[in-house]
Coordinates of C-alpha atoms and ligand atoms in Angstrom, one line a residue:
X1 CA 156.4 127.7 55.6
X2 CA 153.3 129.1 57.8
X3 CA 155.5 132.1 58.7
X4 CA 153.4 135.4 59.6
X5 CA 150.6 135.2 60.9
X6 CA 150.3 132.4 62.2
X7 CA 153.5 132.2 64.0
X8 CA 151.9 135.9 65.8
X9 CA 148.5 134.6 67.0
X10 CA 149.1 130.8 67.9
X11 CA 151.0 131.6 71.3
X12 CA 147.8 134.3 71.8
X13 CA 145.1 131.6 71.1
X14 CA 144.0 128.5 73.5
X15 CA 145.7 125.3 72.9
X16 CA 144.7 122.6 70.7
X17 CA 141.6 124.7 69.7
X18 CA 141.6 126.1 65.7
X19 CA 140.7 129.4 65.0
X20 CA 139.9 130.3 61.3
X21 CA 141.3 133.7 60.7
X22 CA 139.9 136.2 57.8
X23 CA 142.6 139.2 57.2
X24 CA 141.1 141.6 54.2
X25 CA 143.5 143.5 53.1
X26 CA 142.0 146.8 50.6
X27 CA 143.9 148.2 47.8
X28 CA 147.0 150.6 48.7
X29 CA 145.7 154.0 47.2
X30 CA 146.9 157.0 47.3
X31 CA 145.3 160.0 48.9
X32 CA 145.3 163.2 50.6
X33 CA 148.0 164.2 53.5
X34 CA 146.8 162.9 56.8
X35 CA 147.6 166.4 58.5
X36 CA 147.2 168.7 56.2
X37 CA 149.8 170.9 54.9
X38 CA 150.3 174.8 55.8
X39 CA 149.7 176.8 52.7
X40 CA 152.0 177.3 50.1
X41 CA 154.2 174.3 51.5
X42 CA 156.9 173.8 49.3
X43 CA 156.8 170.6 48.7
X44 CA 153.6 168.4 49.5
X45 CA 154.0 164.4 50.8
X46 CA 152.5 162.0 49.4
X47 CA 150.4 159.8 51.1
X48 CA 149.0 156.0 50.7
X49 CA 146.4 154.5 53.0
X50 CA 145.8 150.9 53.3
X51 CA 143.2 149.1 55.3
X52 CA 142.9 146.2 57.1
X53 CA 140.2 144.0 58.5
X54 CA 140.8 141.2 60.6
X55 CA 138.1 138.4 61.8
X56 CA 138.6 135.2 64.2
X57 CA 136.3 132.5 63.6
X58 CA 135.9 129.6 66.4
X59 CA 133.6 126.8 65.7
X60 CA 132.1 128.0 62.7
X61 CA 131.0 131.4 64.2
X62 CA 132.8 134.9 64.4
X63 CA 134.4 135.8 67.5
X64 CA 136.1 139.2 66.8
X65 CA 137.2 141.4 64.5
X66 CA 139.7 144.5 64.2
X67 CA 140.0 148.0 61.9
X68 CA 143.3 149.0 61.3
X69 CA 144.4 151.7 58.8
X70 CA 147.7 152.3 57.5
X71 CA 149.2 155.4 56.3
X72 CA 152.7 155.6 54.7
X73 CA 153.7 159.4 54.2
X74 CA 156.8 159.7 51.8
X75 CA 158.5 163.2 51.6
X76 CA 160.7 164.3 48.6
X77 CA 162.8 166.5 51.1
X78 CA 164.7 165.4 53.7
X79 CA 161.6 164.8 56.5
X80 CA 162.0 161.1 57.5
X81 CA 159.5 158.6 55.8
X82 CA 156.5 157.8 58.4
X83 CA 154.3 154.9 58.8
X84 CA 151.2 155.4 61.1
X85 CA 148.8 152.7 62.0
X86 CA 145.5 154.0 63.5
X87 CA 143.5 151.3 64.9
X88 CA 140.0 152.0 64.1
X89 CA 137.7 149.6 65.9
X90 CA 138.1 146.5 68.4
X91 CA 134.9 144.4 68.7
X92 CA 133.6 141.5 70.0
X93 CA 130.2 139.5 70.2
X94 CA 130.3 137.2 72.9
X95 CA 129.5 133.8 71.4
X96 CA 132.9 132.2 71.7
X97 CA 132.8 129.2 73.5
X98 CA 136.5 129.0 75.2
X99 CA 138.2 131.4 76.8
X100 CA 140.2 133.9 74.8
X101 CA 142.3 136.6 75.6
X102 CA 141.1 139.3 73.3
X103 CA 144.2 141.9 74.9
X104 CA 146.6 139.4 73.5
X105 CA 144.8 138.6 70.5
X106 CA 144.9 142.4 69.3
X107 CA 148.6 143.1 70.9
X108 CA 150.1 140.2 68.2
X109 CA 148.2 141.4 65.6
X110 CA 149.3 145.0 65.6
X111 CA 152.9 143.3 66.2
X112 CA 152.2 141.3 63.1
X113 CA 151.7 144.6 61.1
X114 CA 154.3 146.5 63.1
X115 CA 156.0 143.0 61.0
X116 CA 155.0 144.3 57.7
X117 CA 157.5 145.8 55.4
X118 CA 156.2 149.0 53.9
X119 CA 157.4 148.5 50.9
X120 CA 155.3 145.7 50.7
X121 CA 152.2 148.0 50.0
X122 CA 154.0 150.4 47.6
X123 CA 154.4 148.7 44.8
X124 CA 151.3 149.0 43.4
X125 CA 149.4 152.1 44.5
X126 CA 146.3 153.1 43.1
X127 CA 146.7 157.0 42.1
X128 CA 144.7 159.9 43.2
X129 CA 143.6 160.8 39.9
X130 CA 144.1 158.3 37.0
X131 CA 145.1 159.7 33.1
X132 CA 141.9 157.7 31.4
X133 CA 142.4 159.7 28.0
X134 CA 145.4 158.8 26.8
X135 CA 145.6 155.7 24.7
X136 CA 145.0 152.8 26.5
X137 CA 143.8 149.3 25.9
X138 CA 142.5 148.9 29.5
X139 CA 139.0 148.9 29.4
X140 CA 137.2 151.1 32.3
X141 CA 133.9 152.6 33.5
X142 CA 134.8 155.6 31.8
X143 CA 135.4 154.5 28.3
X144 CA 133.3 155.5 25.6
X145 CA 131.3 153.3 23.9
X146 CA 133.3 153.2 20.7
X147 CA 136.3 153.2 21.6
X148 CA 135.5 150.1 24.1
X149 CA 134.9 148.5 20.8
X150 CA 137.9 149.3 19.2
X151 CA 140.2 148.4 22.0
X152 CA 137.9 145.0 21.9
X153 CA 138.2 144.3 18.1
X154 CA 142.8 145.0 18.6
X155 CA 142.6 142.6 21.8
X156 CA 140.7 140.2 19.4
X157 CA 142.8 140.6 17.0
X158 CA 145.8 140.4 18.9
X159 CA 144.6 137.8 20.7
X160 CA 145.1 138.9 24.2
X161 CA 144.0 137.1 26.8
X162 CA 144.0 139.8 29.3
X163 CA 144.6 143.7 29.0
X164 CA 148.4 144.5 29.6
X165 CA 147.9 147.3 31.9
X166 CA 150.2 150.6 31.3
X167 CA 153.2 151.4 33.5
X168 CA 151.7 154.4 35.3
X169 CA 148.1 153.0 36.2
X170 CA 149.8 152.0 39.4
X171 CA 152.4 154.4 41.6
X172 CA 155.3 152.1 42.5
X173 CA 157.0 153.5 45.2
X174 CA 160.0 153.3 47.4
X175 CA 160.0 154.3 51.3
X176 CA 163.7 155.0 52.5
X177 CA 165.1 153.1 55.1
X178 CA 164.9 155.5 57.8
X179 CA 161.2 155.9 59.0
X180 CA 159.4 157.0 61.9
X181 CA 156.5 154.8 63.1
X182 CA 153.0 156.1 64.7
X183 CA 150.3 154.5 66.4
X184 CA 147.2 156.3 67.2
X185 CA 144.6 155.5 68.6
X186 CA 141.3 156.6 70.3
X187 CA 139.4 154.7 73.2
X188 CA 135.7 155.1 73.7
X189 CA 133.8 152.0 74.4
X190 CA 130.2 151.4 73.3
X191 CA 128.2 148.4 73.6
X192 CA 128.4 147.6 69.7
X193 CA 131.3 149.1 66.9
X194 CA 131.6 145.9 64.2
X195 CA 128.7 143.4 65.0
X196 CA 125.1 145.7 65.2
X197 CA 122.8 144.1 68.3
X198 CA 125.6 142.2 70.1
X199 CA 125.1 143.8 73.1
X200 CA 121.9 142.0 72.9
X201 CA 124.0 139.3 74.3
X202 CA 124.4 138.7 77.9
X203 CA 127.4 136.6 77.0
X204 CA 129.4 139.6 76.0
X205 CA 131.9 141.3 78.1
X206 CA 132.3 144.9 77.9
X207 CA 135.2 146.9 79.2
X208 CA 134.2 150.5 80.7
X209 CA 136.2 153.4 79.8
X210 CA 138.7 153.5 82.6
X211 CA 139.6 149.6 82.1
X212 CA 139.3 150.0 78.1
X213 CA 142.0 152.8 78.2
X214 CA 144.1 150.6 80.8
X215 CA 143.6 147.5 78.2
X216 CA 145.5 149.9 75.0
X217 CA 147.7 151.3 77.6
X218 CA 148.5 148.2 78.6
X219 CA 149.1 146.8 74.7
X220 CA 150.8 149.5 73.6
X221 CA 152.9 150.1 76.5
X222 CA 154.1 146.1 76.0
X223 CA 155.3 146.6 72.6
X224 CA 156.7 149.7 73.1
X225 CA 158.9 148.0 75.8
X226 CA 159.1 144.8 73.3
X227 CA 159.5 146.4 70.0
X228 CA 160.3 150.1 70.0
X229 CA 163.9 152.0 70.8
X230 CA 163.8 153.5 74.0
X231 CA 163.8 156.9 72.8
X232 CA 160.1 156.9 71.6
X233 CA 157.4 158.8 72.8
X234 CA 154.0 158.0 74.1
X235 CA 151.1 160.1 75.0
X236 CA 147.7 160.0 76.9
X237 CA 145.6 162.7 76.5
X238 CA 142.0 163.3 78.0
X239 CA 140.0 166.2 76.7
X240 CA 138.5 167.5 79.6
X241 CA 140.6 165.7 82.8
X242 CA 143.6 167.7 84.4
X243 CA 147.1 166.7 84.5
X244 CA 147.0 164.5 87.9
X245 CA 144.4 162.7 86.9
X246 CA 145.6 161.6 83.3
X247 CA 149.2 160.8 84.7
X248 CA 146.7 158.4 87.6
X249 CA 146.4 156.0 84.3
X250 CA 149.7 156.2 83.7
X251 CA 150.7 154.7 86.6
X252 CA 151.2 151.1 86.3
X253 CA 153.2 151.7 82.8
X254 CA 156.5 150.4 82.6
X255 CA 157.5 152.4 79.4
X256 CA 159.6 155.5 80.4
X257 CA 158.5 158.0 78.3
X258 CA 154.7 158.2 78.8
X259 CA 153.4 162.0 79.3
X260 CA 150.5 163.3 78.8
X261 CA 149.8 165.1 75.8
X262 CA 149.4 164.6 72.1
X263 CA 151.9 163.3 69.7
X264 CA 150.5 165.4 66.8
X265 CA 151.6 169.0 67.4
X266 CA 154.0 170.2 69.7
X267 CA 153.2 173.9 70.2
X268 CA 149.9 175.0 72.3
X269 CA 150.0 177.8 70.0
X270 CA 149.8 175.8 66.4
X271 CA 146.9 175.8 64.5
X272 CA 145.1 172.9 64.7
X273 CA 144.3 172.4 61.4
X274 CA 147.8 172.0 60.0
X275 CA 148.8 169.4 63.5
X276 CA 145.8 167.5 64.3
X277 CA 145.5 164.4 61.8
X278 CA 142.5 163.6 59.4
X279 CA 141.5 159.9 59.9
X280 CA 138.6 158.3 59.2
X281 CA 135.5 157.7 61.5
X282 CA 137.2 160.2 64.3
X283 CA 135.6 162.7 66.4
X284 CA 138.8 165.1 66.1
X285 CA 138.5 164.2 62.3
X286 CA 134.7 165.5 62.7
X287 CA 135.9 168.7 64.7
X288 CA 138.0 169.9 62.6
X289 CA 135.0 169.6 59.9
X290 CA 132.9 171.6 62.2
X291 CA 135.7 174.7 62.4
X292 CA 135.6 174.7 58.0
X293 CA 131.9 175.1 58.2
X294 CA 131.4 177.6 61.4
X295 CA 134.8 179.3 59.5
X296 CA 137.3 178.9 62.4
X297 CA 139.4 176.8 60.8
X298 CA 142.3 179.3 60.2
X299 CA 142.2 180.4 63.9
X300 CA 141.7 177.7 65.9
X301 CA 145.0 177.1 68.0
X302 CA 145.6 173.6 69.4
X303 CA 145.2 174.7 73.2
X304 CA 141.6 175.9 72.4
X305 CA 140.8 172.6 69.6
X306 CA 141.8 170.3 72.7
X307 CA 139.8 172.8 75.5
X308 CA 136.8 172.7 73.0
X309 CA 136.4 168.9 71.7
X310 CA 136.4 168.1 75.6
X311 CA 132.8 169.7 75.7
X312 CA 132.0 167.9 72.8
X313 CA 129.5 165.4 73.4
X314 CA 131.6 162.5 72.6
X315 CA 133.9 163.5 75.1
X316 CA 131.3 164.5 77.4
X317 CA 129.7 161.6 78.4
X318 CA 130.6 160.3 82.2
X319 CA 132.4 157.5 80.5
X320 CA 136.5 158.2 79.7
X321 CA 137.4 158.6 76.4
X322 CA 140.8 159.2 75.5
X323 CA 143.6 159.8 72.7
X324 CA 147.0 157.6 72.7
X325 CA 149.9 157.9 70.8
X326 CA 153.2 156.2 70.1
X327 CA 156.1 157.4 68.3
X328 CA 159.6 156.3 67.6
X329 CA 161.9 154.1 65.6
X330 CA 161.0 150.4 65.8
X331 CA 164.3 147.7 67.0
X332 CA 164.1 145.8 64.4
X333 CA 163.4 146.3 60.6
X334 CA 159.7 145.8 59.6
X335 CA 160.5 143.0 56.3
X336 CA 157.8 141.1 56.2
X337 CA 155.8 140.5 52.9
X338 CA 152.1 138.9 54.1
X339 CA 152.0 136.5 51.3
X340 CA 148.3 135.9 49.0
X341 CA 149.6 133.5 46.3
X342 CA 147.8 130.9 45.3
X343 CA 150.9 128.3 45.9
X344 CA 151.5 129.8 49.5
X345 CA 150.1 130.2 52.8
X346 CA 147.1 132.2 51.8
X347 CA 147.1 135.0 55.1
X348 CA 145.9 137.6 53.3
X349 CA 143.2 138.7 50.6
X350 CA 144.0 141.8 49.0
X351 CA 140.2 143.2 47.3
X352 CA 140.8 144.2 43.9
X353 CA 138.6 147.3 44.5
X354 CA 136.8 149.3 46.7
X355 CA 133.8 147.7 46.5
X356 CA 134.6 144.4 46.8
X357 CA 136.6 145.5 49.9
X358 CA 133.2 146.7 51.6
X359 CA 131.6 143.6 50.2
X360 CA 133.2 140.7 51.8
X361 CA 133.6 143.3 54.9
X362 CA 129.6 143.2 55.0
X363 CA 129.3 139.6 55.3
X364 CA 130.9 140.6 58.9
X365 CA 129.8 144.0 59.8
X366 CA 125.9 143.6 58.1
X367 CA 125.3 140.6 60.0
X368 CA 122.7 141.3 63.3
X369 CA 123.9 139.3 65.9
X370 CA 121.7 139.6 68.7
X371 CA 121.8 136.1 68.6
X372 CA 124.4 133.3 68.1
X373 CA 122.6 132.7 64.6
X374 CA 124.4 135.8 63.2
X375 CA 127.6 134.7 64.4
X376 CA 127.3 131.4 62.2
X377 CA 125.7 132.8 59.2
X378 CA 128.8 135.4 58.8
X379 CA 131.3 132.5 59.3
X380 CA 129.4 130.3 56.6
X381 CA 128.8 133.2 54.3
X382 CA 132.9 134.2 54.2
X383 CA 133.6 130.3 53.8
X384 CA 131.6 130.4 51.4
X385 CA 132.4 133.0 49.3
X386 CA 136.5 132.0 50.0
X387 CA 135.3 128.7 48.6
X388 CA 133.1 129.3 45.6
X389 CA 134.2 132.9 44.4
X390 CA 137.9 132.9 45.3
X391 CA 138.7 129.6 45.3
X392 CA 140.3 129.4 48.6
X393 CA 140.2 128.5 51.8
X394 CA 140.6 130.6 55.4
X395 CA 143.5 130.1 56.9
X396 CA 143.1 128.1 60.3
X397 CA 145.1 128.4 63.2
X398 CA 145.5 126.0 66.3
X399 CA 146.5 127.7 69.2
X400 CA 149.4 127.1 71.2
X401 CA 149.5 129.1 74.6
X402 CA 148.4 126.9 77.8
X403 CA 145.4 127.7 79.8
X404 CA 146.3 130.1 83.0
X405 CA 142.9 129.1 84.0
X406 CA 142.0 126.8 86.8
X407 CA 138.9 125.9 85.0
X408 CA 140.2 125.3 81.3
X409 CA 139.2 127.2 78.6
X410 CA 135.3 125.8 78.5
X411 CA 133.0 128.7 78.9
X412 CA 129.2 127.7 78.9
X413 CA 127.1 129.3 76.6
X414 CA 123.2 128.7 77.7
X415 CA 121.4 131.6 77.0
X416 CA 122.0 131.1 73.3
X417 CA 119.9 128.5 71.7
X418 CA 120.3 127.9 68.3
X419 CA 117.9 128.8 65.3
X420 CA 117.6 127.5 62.0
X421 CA 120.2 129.0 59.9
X422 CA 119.3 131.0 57.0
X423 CA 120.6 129.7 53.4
X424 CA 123.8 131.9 52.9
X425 CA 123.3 135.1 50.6
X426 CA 124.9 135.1 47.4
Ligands
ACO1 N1 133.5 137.4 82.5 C1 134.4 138.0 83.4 N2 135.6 138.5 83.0 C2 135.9 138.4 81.7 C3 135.1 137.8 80.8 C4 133.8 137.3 81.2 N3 133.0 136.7 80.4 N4 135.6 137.9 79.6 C5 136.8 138.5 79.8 N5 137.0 138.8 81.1 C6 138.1 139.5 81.7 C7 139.4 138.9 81.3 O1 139.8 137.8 82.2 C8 140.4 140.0 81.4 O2 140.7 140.2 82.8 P1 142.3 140.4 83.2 O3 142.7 141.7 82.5 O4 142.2 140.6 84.7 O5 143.0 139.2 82.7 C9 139.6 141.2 81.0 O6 138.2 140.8 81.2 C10 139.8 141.6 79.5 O7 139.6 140.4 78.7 P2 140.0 140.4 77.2 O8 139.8 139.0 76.6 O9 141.3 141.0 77.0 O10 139.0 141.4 76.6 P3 137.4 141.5 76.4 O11 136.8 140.1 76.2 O12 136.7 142.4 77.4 O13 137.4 142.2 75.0 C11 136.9 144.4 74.0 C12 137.8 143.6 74.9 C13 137.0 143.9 72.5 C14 137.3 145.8 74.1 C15 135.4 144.1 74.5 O14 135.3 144.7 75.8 C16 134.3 144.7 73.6 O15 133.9 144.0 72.7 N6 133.8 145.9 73.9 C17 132.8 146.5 73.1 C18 133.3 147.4 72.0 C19 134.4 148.4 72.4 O16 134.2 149.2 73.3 N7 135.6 148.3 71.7 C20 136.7 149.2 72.0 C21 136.7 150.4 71.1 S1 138.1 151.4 71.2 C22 139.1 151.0 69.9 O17 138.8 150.0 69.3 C23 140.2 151.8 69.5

């Protein structure tokens, strides 16, 4: 029955050892194209984006957690379907006590959503813009005060326990068979992206910018070889290094079809505003932001966006920062449905909104954790709030993959000493 999940992570997770494992999942919702569209386009895709938050929890603290977004793009001509996962932000603290591999950790868990069936996400999709006026018996922020009551006084009357809600307050959607799948990401490291002061912690191990890009070269180029048809693409790009030098990284990849270069945009000569894609948090997204204010937007060409976000200080640093992309037809089908029922393996938690999304996000990401007492009060706080709020319980996973380590999976924590924990927040 513990299908999922589960069966992904164990064989990346130590033996014997249990591993709680939070996956948030927010509400599919639909919103704007992720690269926008050329003018007068004559027909416009629609686009949902999903997010998903992932935390490992060892001995009651947090270990780790991941940002992914999902984007499914459906066309009503005859451009394939595509699904492109962006992963946001990989993060660590450094108080776990046994030895983990994080690179395996985060390859089977973009397998396990590489897994997921996108029709799983479309059948209830939150629309851009909602039709509050008509007659409804759904009560929202936006209804007046009297009609609030009247809808109140029918339901009374009626007897309703809860509002039925009408057919079209949710997009249900259906993505063809035939799909292309993306996976973009963009590599800088920093001492801290998902738990603020960690790098107060000598225990934490930071990967510099050459190893960090070999570590996603490294994932990526696996599943490509594992999961992808041979005939997909992959790309390396470094603003601001020449062609030798990026194809040095590419070295040691066993994937044939690594070049450098982009996967959004084929042309030098394309505008970059209708090829480069919008995602969030991005410093490409935050480029193309700059060209609409300094009005450059319509004449920006991708050989001179790429040329110029390499002198941007992001990219300007002495430490690598690079852009990776995959693209191609998966080998098997994604048909996976993560399942949140009550009766069931509990993998996921879909927030039913926004803000609830953000709020049981900030019992990870508003933690400080420059020391181990963070770690524990976040683990505490989401049991807690699984417990008492939702009436659940994290799911926890023992690990199944043998030590490859001479000296076991003990790693001693000293510099750490415990303080009094805080009394959860409510
Ligand atoms: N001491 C010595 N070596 C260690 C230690 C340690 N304490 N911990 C891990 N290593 C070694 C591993 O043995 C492994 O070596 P190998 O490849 O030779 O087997 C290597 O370091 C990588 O270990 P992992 O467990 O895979 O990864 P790590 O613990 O370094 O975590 C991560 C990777 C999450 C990127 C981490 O470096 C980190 O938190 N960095 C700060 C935030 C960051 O920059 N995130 C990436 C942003 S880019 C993006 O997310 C798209």
């Amino acid at each position: 029955q513990s299908q999922g999940l589960t069966q992904f992570l164990k064989f990346s997770l130590p033996k014997d050892e249990g591993f709680h494992v939070l996956q948030l999942q927010s509400l599919p919702t639909q919103t704007h194209p992720i690269v926008t569209p050329v003018p007068n386009a004559e027909s416009l895709p629609l686009t949902v984006k999903v997010q998903h938050f992932f935390s490992l929890f060892h001995h009651e603290k947090v270990i780790f957690a991941l940002e992914i977004y999902v984007f499914l793009t459906l066309h009503s001509n005859d451009v394939p379907a595509e699904r492109l996962i962006f992963v946001s932000k990989a993060d660590t603290n450094g108080y776990c006590d046994t030895r983990v591999s994080f690179k395996s950790l985060t390859k089977s868990l973009l397998k396990y959503i590489l897994s997921i069936d996108p029709n799983y996400y479309l059948q209830k999709v939150k629309p851009r813009e909602r039709k509050y006026e008509q007659e409804t018996n759904l009560l929202t922020r936006h209804t007046e005060v009297t009609k609030s009551l009247r809808i109140l006084s029918k339901r009374y009357r009626l007897s309703l326990d809860s509002p039925s809600v009408p057919e079209d307050f949710y997009l249900n959607l259906k993505f063809s068979r035939y799909y292309v799948t993306k996976i973009s990401l963009f590599t800088r490291p920093e001492p801290q992206y998902l738990f603020a002061e960690s790098s107060q912690n000598k225990q934490k191990h930071y990967l510099d910018g050459s190893q960090l890009l070999q570590w996603w070269l490294s994932i990526l180029d696996d599943i490509l070889c594992e999961d992808f048809q041979v005939t997909a693409q992959a790309k390396l790009q470094i603003p601001g290094e020449d062609l030798p030098q990026i194809n040095r990284h590419l070295k040691a990849t066993k994937f044939s079809n690594w070049k450098v270069g982009d996967i959004f945009g084929q042309n030098p000569e394309e505008l970059a505003a209708f090829t480069v894609p919008l995602f969030p948090d991005d410093p490409k997204t935050r480029f193309l932001r700059q060209l609409v204010e300094e009005n450059r937007i319509h004449t920006t060409n991708l050989v001179s966006f790429w040329t110029e976000l390499a002198q941007r200080q992001e990219f300007r640093l002495s430490v690598i920062s690079s852009v990776i992309g995959v693209q191609g037809v998966l080998l098997k089908s994604s048909l996976y449905w993560p399942t949140s029922s009550m009766y069931q393996n509990q993998e996921i938690y879909v927030a039913d909104s926004k803000k609830q999304f953000s709020y049981i996000k900030s019992y990870i990401i508003g933690e400080e954790y420059d020391t181990e007492e963070g770690a524990l009060e976040a683990f505490a706080n989401i049991r807690d709030f699984f417990k008492i709020r939702l009436n659940r319980r994290l799911p926890l996973i023992v690990g199944a993959k043998e030590s490859t380590h001479a000296s076991g999976n003990k790693r001693v924590n000293v510099i750490n000493t415990l303080k009094t924990r805080k009394k959860p927040k409510k």
